[in-house]
Tab-separated table of C-alpha atoms in Angstrom:
chain	number	residue	atom	x	y	z
A	1	MET	CA	112.715	104.012	107.486
A	2	VAL	CA	115.258	101.634	106.040
A	3	LEU	CA	115.476	97.975	105.247
A	4	ARG	CA	118.343	96.458	107.199
A	5	GLY	CA	120.201	93.218	106.666
A	6	ARG	CA	121.643	91.110	109.443
A	7	ALA	CA	124.759	93.248	109.294
A	8	ARG	CA	122.433	96.253	109.627
A	9	ARG	CA	123.572	97.808	106.402
A	10	SER	CA	120.999	100.401	105.419
A	11	ARG	CA	121.131	100.289	101.671
A	12	VAL	CA	118.924	98.670	99.085
A	13	VAL	CA	120.312	97.370	95.817
A	14	ILE	CA	118.015	97.431	92.816
A	15	ALA	CA	117.771	94.157	90.885
A	16	ALA	CA	116.950	93.866	87.208
A	17	GLY	CA	114.914	91.254	85.448
A	18	SER	CA	113.650	92.572	82.157
A	19	ALA	CA	113.932	96.109	83.503
A	20	LEU	CA	115.799	97.805	86.316
A	21	PHE	CA	113.301	99.456	88.596
A	22	ILE	CA	109.749	99.681	87.388
A	23	GLY	CA	106.702	100.621	89.453
A	24	PHE	CA	103.148	99.948	88.410
A	25	ALA	CA	101.200	102.722	86.823
A	26	GLY	CA	97.642	102.198	85.651
A	27	SER	CA	97.639	104.616	82.748
A	28	VAL	CA	93.965	105.381	82.980
A	29	THR	CA	93.944	108.891	84.422
A	30	ALA	CA	95.896	112.099	84.318
A	31	ILE	CA	99.009	112.137	86.486
A	32	ALA	CA	99.052	114.484	89.447
A	33	ALA	CA	102.119	116.482	88.412
A	34	PRO	CA	103.870	117.747	91.535
A	35	THR	CA	106.337	120.559	92.012
A	36	PRO	CA	108.423	121.026	94.011
A	37	GLU	CA	109.621	117.617	95.263
A	38	PRO	CA	107.784	116.798	98.505
A	39	GLY	CA	109.392	115.711	101.726
A	40	VAL	CA	108.562	112.618	103.785
A	41	PRO	CA	106.485	113.260	106.924
A	42	PRO	CA	108.070	111.669	110.021
A	43	GLY	CA	105.070	109.407	110.582
A	44	TYR	CA	105.927	107.601	107.348
A	45	ALA	CA	109.691	107.914	107.389
A	46	GLU	CA	109.980	106.487	110.895
A	47	GLN	CA	107.474	103.627	110.621
A	48	GLU	CA	108.820	100.217	111.517
A	49	ILE	CA	108.759	97.321	109.077
A	50	ARG	CA	107.119	94.432	110.922
A	51	TRP	CA	107.847	91.178	109.128
A	52	HIS	CA	105.568	88.185	109.608
A	53	PRO	CA	104.545	85.130	107.551
A	54	CYS	CA	102.626	86.279	104.481
A	55	PRO	CA	98.829	86.116	104.955
A	56	SER	CA	97.336	83.387	102.817
A	57	ASP	CA	94.974	85.773	101.017
A	58	ILE	CA	97.901	87.955	99.946
A	59	LEU	CA	99.704	84.931	98.577
A	60	ASP	CA	96.532	83.779	96.829
A	61	HIS	CA	96.406	87.058	94.931
A	62	ALA	CA	100.072	86.817	94.016
A	63	LEU	CA	99.898	83.169	93.021
A	64	ALA	CA	97.063	83.861	90.623
A	65	GLY	CA	99.410	85.780	88.347
A	66	ASP	CA	102.306	83.363	87.800
A	67	GLY	CA	101.986	79.591	87.596
A	68	TYR	CA	105.749	78.986	87.650
A	69	VAL	CA	106.253	80.954	90.843
A	70	ALA	CA	103.115	79.409	92.322
A	71	ALA	CA	104.607	75.944	91.846
A	72	ARG	CA	107.916	77.000	93.378
A	73	SER	CA	106.317	78.718	96.359
A	74	ALA	CA	104.635	75.487	97.420
A	75	VAL	CA	108.031	73.940	98.113
A	76	LEU	CA	109.950	77.076	99.153
A	77	PRO	CA	108.794	78.216	102.608
A	78	GLY	CA	110.071	81.247	104.445
A	79	LEU	CA	108.525	84.188	102.602
A	80	ASP	CA	107.686	87.015	105.021
A	81	CYS	CA	105.454	90.024	104.360
A	82	ALA	CA	104.983	93.519	105.767
A	83	ARG	CA	102.423	96.204	105.050
A	84	ILE	CA	103.748	99.691	104.301
A	85	ARG	CA	101.851	102.937	104.886
A	86	THR	CA	102.505	105.722	102.386
A	87	PRO	CA	100.909	109.066	101.507
A	88	LEU	CA	98.116	108.628	98.987
A	89	ASP	CA	99.419	111.663	97.111
A	90	TRP	CA	103.137	112.383	97.285
A	91	ALA	CA	102.440	115.865	95.921
A	92	ARG	CA	100.663	116.534	99.259
A	93	PRO	CA	102.238	114.005	101.640
A	94	ALA	CA	101.059	115.717	104.823
A	95	ASP	CA	97.359	115.992	103.969
A	96	GLY	CA	96.504	112.914	106.076
A	97	ARG	CA	95.319	110.628	103.268
A	98	GLU	CA	97.096	107.260	103.249
A	99	ALA	CA	97.605	104.276	100.974
A	100	THR	CA	99.029	100.870	101.836
A	101	PHE	CA	100.864	98.192	99.907
A	102	TRP	CA	102.689	94.958	100.723
A	103	ILE	CA	106.340	94.029	100.473
A	104	SER	CA	107.852	90.557	100.867
A	105	ARG	CA	111.203	89.155	101.982
A	106	LEU	CA	112.996	85.879	101.373
A	107	PRO	CA	115.821	85.963	103.953
A	108	GLY	CA	119.366	85.338	102.809
A	109	THR	CA	121.287	82.284	103.914
A	110	GLY	CA	124.624	84.005	104.631
A	111	ALA	CA	125.876	85.347	107.915
A	112	ALA	CA	125.268	88.926	106.793
A	113	SER	CA	122.742	89.942	104.164
A	114	THR	CA	121.935	93.191	102.379
A	115	PRO	CA	118.363	93.850	101.175
A	116	LEU	CA	118.016	93.408	97.402
A	117	LEU	CA	114.845	94.856	95.891
A	118	THR	CA	113.671	92.729	92.954
A	119	SER	CA	111.373	93.539	90.059
A	120	SER	CA	110.791	91.431	86.984
A	121	GLY	CA	109.765	94.492	85.024
A	122	GLY	CA	106.609	95.480	83.240
A	123	SER	CA	103.575	97.231	84.673
A	124	GLY	CA	100.207	96.056	85.883
A	125	ALA	CA	101.139	93.155	88.126
A	126	GLY	CA	102.634	92.727	91.572
A	127	SER	CA	105.981	91.126	92.288
A	128	LEU	CA	105.366	89.871	95.821
A	129	LEU	CA	106.636	86.419	94.837
A	130	ASP	CA	109.598	87.623	92.779
A	131	PRO	CA	112.061	86.668	95.555
A	132	HIS	CA	111.214	82.995	94.928
A	133	SER	CA	111.555	83.450	91.187
A	134	PHE	CA	114.905	85.225	91.436
A	135	SER	CA	116.281	82.724	93.928
A	136	GLY	CA	115.268	79.883	91.612
A	137	GLY	CA	117.119	81.358	88.665
A	138	MET	CA	120.098	82.651	90.651
A	139	PRO	CA	120.420	80.543	93.835
A	140	ARG	CA	123.650	82.193	94.955
A	141	LEU	CA	121.881	85.536	95.428
A	142	ARG	CA	120.712	84.385	98.843
A	143	ASP	CA	124.304	83.858	99.949
A	144	SER	CA	124.590	87.637	100.257
A	145	PHE	CA	121.114	89.143	100.004
A	146	ASP	CA	117.674	89.217	101.568
A	147	LEU	CA	115.435	89.241	98.459
A	148	ILE	CA	112.636	91.828	98.600
A	149	GLY	CA	109.481	91.887	96.463
A	150	PHE	CA	106.512	94.261	96.401
A	151	ASP	CA	102.914	94.636	95.253
A	152	ALA	CA	102.760	98.242	94.174
A	153	ARG	CA	99.889	100.677	93.814
A	154	GLY	CA	97.026	99.447	91.679
A	155	THR	CA	97.564	95.751	92.384
A	156	SER	CA	94.827	93.745	94.033
A	157	THR	CA	96.560	93.558	97.425
A	158	SER	CA	97.010	97.330	97.750
A	159	SER	CA	94.526	99.835	99.138
A	160	THR	CA	94.545	101.484	95.688
A	161	ALA	CA	93.479	98.335	93.788
A	162	GLN	CA	92.317	98.915	90.221
A	163	VAL	CA	89.737	96.359	89.065
A	164	CYS	CA	89.638	96.206	85.275
A	165	ASP	CA	87.438	93.930	83.173
A	166	PRO	CA	89.514	91.476	81.088
A	167	ALA	CA	86.401	90.650	79.051
A	168	VAL	CA	86.555	94.177	77.638
A	169	SER	CA	90.287	94.331	76.977
A	170	GLY	CA	93.586	93.121	78.373
A	171	ASP	CA	93.303	89.685	76.731
A	172	PRO	CA	96.462	87.772	77.795
A	173	ALA	CA	96.538	86.002	74.421
A	174	LEU	CA	96.647	89.306	72.584
A	175	LEU	CA	100.408	89.835	72.680
A	176	GLY	CA	101.084	86.279	71.578
A	177	THR	CA	98.810	86.236	68.531
A	178	GLY	CA	97.726	89.760	67.711
A	179	GLN	CA	94.201	88.393	67.255
A	180	ARG	CA	91.233	89.641	69.247
A	181	GLU	CA	87.520	89.063	68.672
A	182	GLY	CA	87.702	88.787	64.911
A	183	TYR	CA	90.137	91.588	64.120
A	184	TYR	CA	93.911	91.917	63.927
A	185	VAL	CA	95.631	94.512	66.102
A	186	LEU	CA	98.226	95.236	63.433
A	187	ASP	CA	95.494	96.113	60.940
A	188	PHE	CA	95.693	99.910	60.763
A	189	SER	CA	92.681	100.443	58.547
A	190	ALA	CA	90.263	103.110	59.733
A	191	ARG	CA	87.676	100.510	60.741
A	192	SER	CA	90.156	98.413	62.756
A	193	VAL	CA	91.718	101.421	64.496
A	194	ALA	CA	88.289	102.785	65.422
A	195	ARG	CA	87.324	99.454	66.977
A	196	GLN	CA	90.572	99.179	68.902
A	197	LEU	CA	90.213	102.722	70.230
A	198	ASP	CA	86.659	101.915	71.296
A	199	ASP	CA	87.921	98.837	73.151
A	200	ALA	CA	90.563	100.934	74.894
A	201	ARG	CA	87.979	103.560	75.866
A	202	ARG	CA	85.576	100.992	77.318
A	203	TRP	CA	88.402	99.233	79.185
A	204	THR	CA	89.548	102.554	80.665
A	205	GLU	CA	86.031	103.371	81.779
A	206	ARG	CA	85.723	99.974	83.492
A	207	CYS	CA	89.058	100.494	85.247
A	208	LEU	CA	87.995	103.898	86.516
A	209	ALA	CA	84.650	102.568	87.704
A	210	GLY	CA	86.359	99.713	89.572
A	211	ALA	CA	89.072	101.771	91.259
A	212	ALA	CA	89.334	101.572	95.042
A	213	ARG	CA	88.080	104.609	96.927
A	214	THR	CA	89.227	106.479	100.000
A	215	PRO	CA	87.000	106.622	103.116
A	216	ASP	CA	85.540	109.911	101.860
A	217	GLY	CA	84.603	108.337	98.518
A	218	THR	CA	87.418	109.776	96.402
A	219	SER	CA	88.723	107.535	93.620
A	220	THR	CA	92.333	106.402	94.068
A	221	ALA	CA	92.842	106.045	90.292
A	222	PRO	CA	94.569	109.434	89.803
A	223	TYR	CA	97.249	108.359	92.286
A	224	VAL	CA	98.213	105.087	90.608
A	225	THR	CA	101.163	106.395	88.606
A	226	TYR	CA	104.838	105.723	88.133
A	227	TRP	CA	105.694	108.996	89.866
A	228	GLN	CA	103.775	108.013	93.007
A	229	THR	CA	105.030	104.396	92.991
A	230	VAL	CA	108.702	105.326	92.703
A	231	ARG	CA	108.335	107.453	95.828
A	232	ASP	CA	106.620	104.604	97.656
A	233	LEU	CA	109.601	102.373	96.963
A	234	ASP	CA	112.061	105.112	97.873
A	235	LEU	CA	110.238	105.303	101.217
A	236	VAL	CA	110.930	101.595	101.703
A	237	ARG	CA	114.570	102.153	100.804
């Protein structure tokens, strides 16, 4: 399966924001370490990308994470979405278990466009609306490229969603101030470190408890890793 521009060129260029090509990995479980490299079953490799206007619930999830992009998206129509099927476990791609995630496209304005996969970097959040953000900062990109975004494994729109409790940890103000609930994260005293480790443990437990499950009841958490996500995106490419 390949993304094709209007000139039907079958390559994807990787765009960089704060990082080149970063997939989401919820670092809450051991990684399924595969060897050797698996192949791609035909049922996945040959699936067709069916673009259509993004469902409003998918956009609602994406808009909740970025106010700037949310404001832009209200006045920038034309974002299409497609759902991608992928093996749940790329170490065993033919075992019949599947995962799904969404990709988005903001079509280029030129006569011939090449797909450009965008990622603003960082882990833990989707980038379904990144095409709007990139086009706002670099308008001329659309002269030559269809801008592609994605909500990777672990995000709320994927079938492997990881639901973590921000009341336990993950405070968005933490990185800006270093302060959390009466202690300072850069305080490396034994008491402070013990409390921070306890927070991390409780947050991890909540994430594991809230992980999406397969139809047979298996947790999807062990499959939300960088290794799995990179292969999902290579499938799209």
